[in-house]
């Protein structure tokens, strides 16, 4: 009974009329192309399962990299293993914090003020310090950013080298000629599965990495990215997929480089790199992506192969990414605008550490630069863009 239900579910999920163009079956893609079955092969759904052990391997390499490469580099650059200001020990407030609420309302603050004979502002400051003291140190952030910078730069270099010699890079209509009967090469397979494995590793590590206010947005971003990579692989939209992946990797490593410079207190380098990141991000995500990528997936593919059910799903995910691009671009422009007006940024909406008090904010105003550091040593702009990352991871 269970086996029959599973078979029925599998048949429903892998419905050829959903995944493939008209008059194409899975059996057609199972046969190897070339004379007498020689040459390359077509993508198979089971190939994506190889991304899971590879994702675990990437995570293990990350742990080793952060401990034996990133941490020594951080120490050599003078990055301190120092966290935010610790709250003054207080048993009553600690009990409220751990058992009742981390953000007491006005009525509870008044009650605690009478009980402890403290003014309300002092209690508010204590809760801010207490919330912040569990946050990661600058050293931890540096190591995480250095790992992401290294991977993003490596995968972008590999991807750019690969697609530079590909005909569909120069003529996007090549993405749809003879679709879906486009052979899968070993280089294309390695590039695609490596990207998929990395985003799976980000999906898992997001729950243990530095928590930020755009956690939900990044979660949606990772889901959309994994869905895009997986679906485009299964129905052999690999050519346009490589363009999407390489385009998203183009700016991610620049954000991580800016964060590294900020943590190491190279402020001018940080500001310059962040500006470069913002320019590249906006050009690629609001210019090249919609007018080059979406143009070929929505219009050229419609003309050459016509729409079918998974075509709508694929383009729906691409449009979802474009919406996220607009959100992150607005955030970047907002940061740059504040920097131009004030010579600094008073607060990052994505910061993983809260301001301690108005006095702390006043102190932080003395620090210039697009990436400023508050008096408790917390980085103001430390978000990630995935795949983009600014989600990142971007």
PDB file of C-alpha atoms in Angstrom, residues 32 67 76 92 94 102 109 128 148 193 196 201 205 234 240 253 281 288 328 359:
ATOM      1  CA  UNK A  32      23.332   9.289 -24.180  1.00  0.00           C
ATOM      2  CA  UNK A  67      40.408  27.602  12.368  1.00  0.00           C
ATOM      3  CA  UNK A  76      48.067  38.815  12.448  1.00  0.00           C
ATOM      4  CA  UNK A  92      16.645  39.408  39.325  1.00  0.00           C
ATOM      5  CA  UNK A  94      18.838  37.633  34.695  1.00  0.00           C
ATOM      6  CA  UNK A 102      14.309  39.528  26.628  1.00  0.00           C
ATOM      7  CA  UNK A 109      10.213  48.037  33.381  1.00  0.00           C
ATOM      8  CA  UNK A 128      20.442  45.757  25.660  1.00  0.00           C
ATOM      9  CA  UNK A 148      32.804  33.326   2.148  1.00  0.00           C
ATOM     10  CA  UNK A 193      26.817  20.712  -8.404  1.00  0.00           C
ATOM     11  CA  UNK A 196      24.225  23.673  -5.382  1.00  0.00           C
ATOM     12  CA  UNK A 201      25.735  24.265   3.159  1.00  0.00           C
ATOM     13  CA  UNK A 205      24.808  26.774   8.511  1.00  0.00           C
ATOM     14  CA  UNK A 234      16.590  18.487 -13.820  1.00  0.00           C
ATOM     15  CA  UNK A 240      21.119  29.931 -18.803  1.00  0.00           C
ATOM     16  CA  UNK A 253      33.089  38.513  -2.819  1.00  0.00           C
ATOM     17  CA  UNK A 281      25.664  44.944  -7.337  1.00  0.00           C
ATOM     18  CA  UNK A 288      22.304  43.088 -16.520  1.00  0.00           C
ATOM     19  CA  UNK A 328      18.765  44.841  -1.221  1.00  0.00           C
ATOM     20  CA  UNK A 359      25.022  57.586  24.694  1.00  0.00           C
TER      21      UNK A 359
END
